[in-house]
CSV table of C-alpha atoms in Angstrom, one decimal:
chain,number,residue,atom,x,y,z
A,231,MET,CA,0.0,0.0,0.0
A,232,LEU,CA,1.4,3.3,-1.1
A,233,THR,CA,0.6,6.3,1.1
A,234,PRO,CA,-0.2,9.8,-0.5
A,235,GLU,CA,2.9,11.1,1.3
A,236,TYR,CA,5.1,8.5,-0.3
A,237,LEU,CA,3.6,9.1,-3.8
A,238,ASP,CA,3.9,12.8,-3.5
A,239,LYS,CA,7.7,12.7,-3.2
A,240,LEU,CA,8.2,9.7,-5.5
A,241,PRO,CA,8.6,11.6,-8.9
A,242,ASP,CA,10.8,14.4,-7.5
A,243,ARG,CA,14.1,13.1,-8.9
A,244,VAL,CA,12.7,12.4,-12.4
A,245,VAL,CA,10.9,15.8,-12.4
A,246,GLU,CA,14.2,17.4,-11.4
A,247,LEU,CA,16.0,15.8,-14.4
A,248,TYR,CA,13.4,17.1,-16.8
A,249,SER,CA,13.5,20.5,-15.2
A,250,GLU,CA,17.2,20.7,-16.0
A,251,LEU,CA,16.3,19.7,-19.6
A,252,GLU,CA,13.6,22.3,-19.8
A,253,ILE,CA,16.2,25.0,-18.9
A,254,ARG,CA,18.4,23.8,-21.7
A,255,ILE,CA,15.6,23.9,-24.2
A,256,LEU,CA,14.5,27.4,-23.1
A,257,GLU,CA,18.1,28.6,-23.4
A,258,ASP,CA,18.3,27.3,-27.0
A,259,MET,CA,15.0,28.9,-27.9
A,260,SER,CA,16.1,32.2,-26.4
A,261,ARG,CA,19.5,32.0,-28.3
A,262,ARG,CA,17.6,31.6,-31.6
A,263,ILE,CA,15.2,34.4,-30.8
A,264,VAL,CA,18.0,36.8,-30.0
A,265,LYS,CA,19.5,36.1,-33.4
A,266,MET,CA,16.3,37.2,-35.1
A,267,GLU,CA,17.1,39.9,-37.6
A,268,GLN,CA,14.9,42.8,-38.3
A,269,PHE,CA,13.6,41.5,-41.6
A,270,THR,CA,11.7,43.9,-43.9
A,271,ASP,CA,11.0,41.3,-46.5
A,272,THR,CA,8.2,38.9,-45.4
A,273,ALA,CA,9.4,36.1,-47.6
A,274,LEU,CA,12.9,36.2,-46.1
A,275,TRP,CA,11.4,36.3,-42.6
A,276,GLN,CA,9.3,33.2,-43.4
A,277,LEU,CA,12.3,31.3,-44.8
A,278,TRP,CA,14.4,32.2,-41.7
A,279,LYS,CA,11.6,31.2,-39.4
A,280,LEU,CA,11.1,27.8,-41.0
A,281,GLU,CA,14.8,27.1,-40.7
A,282,GLN,CA,14.8,28.0,-37.0
A,283,ILE,CA,11.7,26.0,-36.3
A,284,GLY,CA,13.1,22.9,-38.0
A,285,ALA,CA,16.4,23.2,-36.1
A,286,GLU,CA,14.7,23.8,-32.8
A,287,ARG,CA,12.5,20.8,-33.2
A,288,GLU,CA,15.5,18.6,-33.9
A,289,PHE,CA,17.2,20.0,-30.8
A,290,ILE,CA,14.2,19.3,-28.6
A,291,LEU,CA,13.7,15.8,-30.0
A,292,SER,CA,17.3,14.8,-29.5
A,293,GLN,CA,17.4,16.2,-26.0
A,294,LEU,CA,14.2,14.4,-25.0
A,295,GLN,CA,15.4,11.1,-26.5
A,296,ARG,CA,18.6,11.3,-24.6
A,297,MET,CA,16.7,12.1,-21.4
A,298,THR,CA,14.4,9.1,-22.0
A,299,GLY,CA,17.4,6.8,-22.0
A,300,LYS,CA,18.8,8.4,-18.8
A,301,THR,CA,15.4,8.2,-17.2
A,302,GLN,CA,15.0,4.4,-17.6
A,303,GLY,CA,17.4,3.7,-14.7
A,304,GLU,CA,15.7,6.1,-12.4
A,305,ILE,CA,12.3,4.6,-13.3
A,306,ASN,CA,13.5,1.1,-12.6
A,307,ALA,CA,14.8,2.1,-9.2
A,308,LEU,CA,11.5,3.8,-8.4
A,309,LEU,CA,9.5,0.7,-9.4
A,310,GLU,CA,11.6,-1.6,-7.3
A,311,ASP,CA,11.3,0.7,-4.3
A,312,ALA,CA,7.6,1.2,-4.7
A,313,SER,CA,7.1,-2.6,-5.1
A,314,GLU,CA,8.9,-3.2,-1.8
A,315,GLU,CA,6.8,-0.5,-0.2
A,316,THR,CA,3.5,-1.7,-1.5
A,317,LEU,CA,4.0,-5.2,-0.3
A,318,LEU,CA,5.3,-4.3,3.1
A,319,TYR,CA,1.8,-4.2,4.6
A,320,ASP,CA,0.5,-7.1,2.6
A,321,ASP,CA,3.3,-9.4,3.6
A,322,ARG,CA,2.6,-8.8,7.3
A,323,ILE,CA,-0.9,-10.2,6.7
A,324,TYR,CA,0.5,-13.2,4.9
A,325,ARG,CA,3.0,-13.9,7.6
A,326,ALA,CA,0.2,-13.6,10.2
A,327,ALA,CA,-1.6,-16.4,8.3
A,328,ASP,CA,1.6,-18.6,8.6
A,329,LEU,CA,2.6,-18.0,5.0
A,330,ASN,CA,6.1,-17.2,3.9
A,331,PRO,CA,6.3,-14.6,1.2
A,332,VAL,CA,9.8,-14.4,-0.4
A,333,ALA,CA,11.7,-11.1,-1.0
A,334,VAL,CA,10.7,-9.3,-4.1
A,335,ALA,CA,14.3,-9.7,-5.5
A,336,LYS,CA,14.0,-13.5,-5.2
A,337,SER,CA,10.6,-13.8,-6.8
A,338,LYS,CA,10.6,-14.4,-10.5
A,339,PRO,CA,6.9,-13.5,-11.0
A,340,LEU,CA,7.3,-10.3,-9.1
A,341,GLN,CA,10.4,-9.4,-11.1
A,342,GLN,CA,8.5,-10.0,-14.3
A,343,VAL,CA,5.8,-7.6,-13.1
A,344,ILE,CA,8.5,-4.9,-12.4
A,345,ALA,CA,10.0,-5.5,-15.9
A,346,ALA,CA,6.6,-5.2,-17.5
A,347,GLY,CA,5.9,-2.1,-15.5
A,348,LEU,CA,9.2,-0.5,-16.6
A,349,LYS,CA,8.5,-1.3,-20.2
A,350,LYS,CA,5.0,0.2,-20.0
A,351,THR,CA,6.2,3.3,-18.1
A,352,MET,CA,8.9,3.9,-20.6
A,353,ARG,CA,6.3,3.9,-23.4
A,354,LEU,CA,4.6,6.7,-21.6
A,355,PHE,CA,7.9,8.7,-21.7
A,356,GLU,CA,8.5,7.8,-25.3
A,357,ASN,CA,5.0,9.2,-26.1
A,358,LEU,CA,5.8,12.2,-24.0
A,359,THR,CA,8.9,12.8,-26.1
A,360,GLY,CA,6.8,13.0,-29.3
A,361,THR,CA,4.1,15.2,-27.9
A,362,THR,CA,6.5,17.6,-26.2
A,363,ALA,CA,8.6,18.0,-29.4
A,364,ASN,CA,5.5,18.9,-31.4
A,365,THR,CA,3.9,21.1,-28.7
A,366,ALA,CA,7.1,23.0,-27.7
A,367,THR,CA,8.0,23.6,-31.3
A,368,ARG,CA,4.6,25.2,-31.9
A,369,GLN,CA,5.2,27.3,-28.8
A,370,PHE,CA,8.5,28.4,-30.2
A,371,GLU,CA,6.9,29.3,-33.5
A,372,ASN,CA,4.2,31.3,-31.8
A,373,THR,CA,6.8,33.2,-29.8
A,374,LEU,CA,8.7,34.0,-33.0
A,375,ASP,CA,5.6,35.2,-34.7
A,376,ASN,CA,4.6,37.4,-31.7
A,377,ALA,CA,8.1,39.0,-31.6
A,378,TYR,CA,8.0,39.7,-35.4
A,379,MET,CA,4.5,41.2,-35.2
A,380,ASP,CA,5.6,43.4,-32.2
A,381,VAL,CA,8.4,44.8,-34.4
A,382,VAL,CA,6.5,45.2,-37.8
A,383,SER,CA,3.5,46.8,-36.0
A,384,GLY,CA,5.8,49.5,-34.7
A,385,ALA,CA,4.5,48.9,-31.1
A,386,PHE,CA,8.0,47.8,-29.9
A,387,SER,CA,11.6,48.2,-30.9
A,388,TYR,CA,13.6,45.2,-32.0
A,389,GLN,CA,15.3,45.0,-28.7
A,390,GLU,CA,12.1,45.3,-26.7
A,391,ALA,CA,10.4,42.6,-28.8
A,392,ILE,CA,13.2,40.3,-28.1
A,393,ARG,CA,13.2,40.9,-24.4
A,394,ARG,CA,9.4,40.4,-24.3
A,395,ALA,CA,9.6,37.1,-26.2
A,396,VAL,CA,12.4,35.7,-24.0
A,397,LYS,CA,10.7,36.8,-20.9
A,398,MET,CA,7.4,35.2,-22.0
A,399,LEU,CA,9.2,31.9,-22.6
A,400,ALA,CA,11.0,31.9,-19.3
A,401,GLY,CA,7.9,32.7,-17.4
A,402,SER,CA,5.6,30.1,-19.1
A,403,GLY,CA,7.9,27.1,-19.3
A,404,ILE,CA,7.8,24.3,-21.9
A,405,ASP,CA,4.5,23.0,-23.2
A,406,ALA,CA,4.4,19.2,-23.1
A,407,ILE,CA,0.8,18.3,-24.1
A,408,GLN,CA,-2.0,20.3,-25.6
A,409,TYR,CA,-5.5,18.9,-25.4
A,410,PRO,CA,-8.3,19.5,-27.9
A,411,THR,CA,-10.0,21.7,-25.3
A,412,GLY,CA,-7.0,24.0,-25.5
A,413,HIS,CA,-5.7,23.0,-22.0
A,414,VAL,CA,-1.9,22.7,-21.9
A,415,ASP,CA,0.2,20.6,-19.5
A,416,LYS,CA,3.6,21.9,-18.7
A,417,MET,CA,6.6,19.5,-18.7
A,418,ASP,CA,6.8,19.0,-15.0
A,419,VAL,CA,3.1,18.1,-14.8
A,420,ALA,CA,3.3,15.6,-17.6
A,421,VAL,CA,6.4,14.0,-16.2
A,422,ARG,CA,4.9,13.7,-12.7
A,423,ARG,CA,1.8,12.1,-14.1
A,424,ALA,CA,3.7,9.6,-16.2
A,425,VAL,CA,5.8,8.5,-13.2
A,426,LEU,CA,2.8,8.1,-10.9
A,427,THR,CA,0.7,6.3,-13.5
A,428,GLY,CA,3.5,3.7,-14.0
A,429,VAL,CA,4.1,3.3,-10.3
A,430,ASN,CA,0.5,2.9,-9.3
A,431,GLN,CA,-0.3,0.4,-12.1
A,432,THR,CA,2.8,-1.6,-11.3
A,433,ALA,CA,2.1,-1.6,-7.5
A,434,ALA,CA,-1.5,-2.9,-8.1
A,435,GLN,CA,-0.2,-5.7,-10.3
A,436,MET,CA,2.5,-6.5,-7.7
A,437,GLN,CA,-0.3,-7.1,-5.1
A,438,THR,CA,-2.2,-9.4,-7.5
A,439,ALA,CA,1.0,-11.3,-8.3
A,440,ARG,CA,1.8,-11.7,-4.6
A,441,MET,CA,-1.8,-13.0,-4.0
A,442,GLU,CA,-1.3,-15.6,-6.7
A,443,GLU,CA,2.1,-16.6,-5.2
A,444,MET,CA,0.4,-17.1,-1.8
A,445,GLY,CA,-2.5,-19.0,-3.3
A,446,CYS,CA,-5.1,-16.4,-2.2
A,447,ASP,CA,-8.1,-15.3,-4.2
A,448,LEU,CA,-9.6,-12.7,-1.9
């Protein structure tokens, strides 16, 4: 059984890793925005913008893919720890009934559950990589367009438009998922949800697998 307090802190390490990645992505976006020239020809502006959008998407995708690989070890450790924690209470009941549950590390069925949970959770992160690359790239494109319109409208100088754009990005953070309703989840929210979904599903399956090991059907 996993307590709310335990679950609340569980994703912190993975969220921290992605927060560091978010900073790198924001820095790269800002670097490109600062290089935005004061185009007077709309066609040249559109060409430059498309080049920057394509390059930024590749950067975001490569960084996320690298982070997904790094995250796998963290997720595996979380699942193992959560499995031990969730069976702590259950195993006391089994022992009180004169049963002898083996350690998680020595149980092949339980290890198979953890392996399956890791695989499923990493699919969540792989999906997150794709959605974040698309959503964050649109966010970058919108920021470029806003900065350009600020300049050509005459409302702001080139330098003011750049500062506004960078400040807006830094203040909002990276968009990870945009729903049809228009609601947007930021990266930290999406990462936390993915971790908790994987852990909770695996923990429930661990309890079922332990019941089968102990020959219990209730």
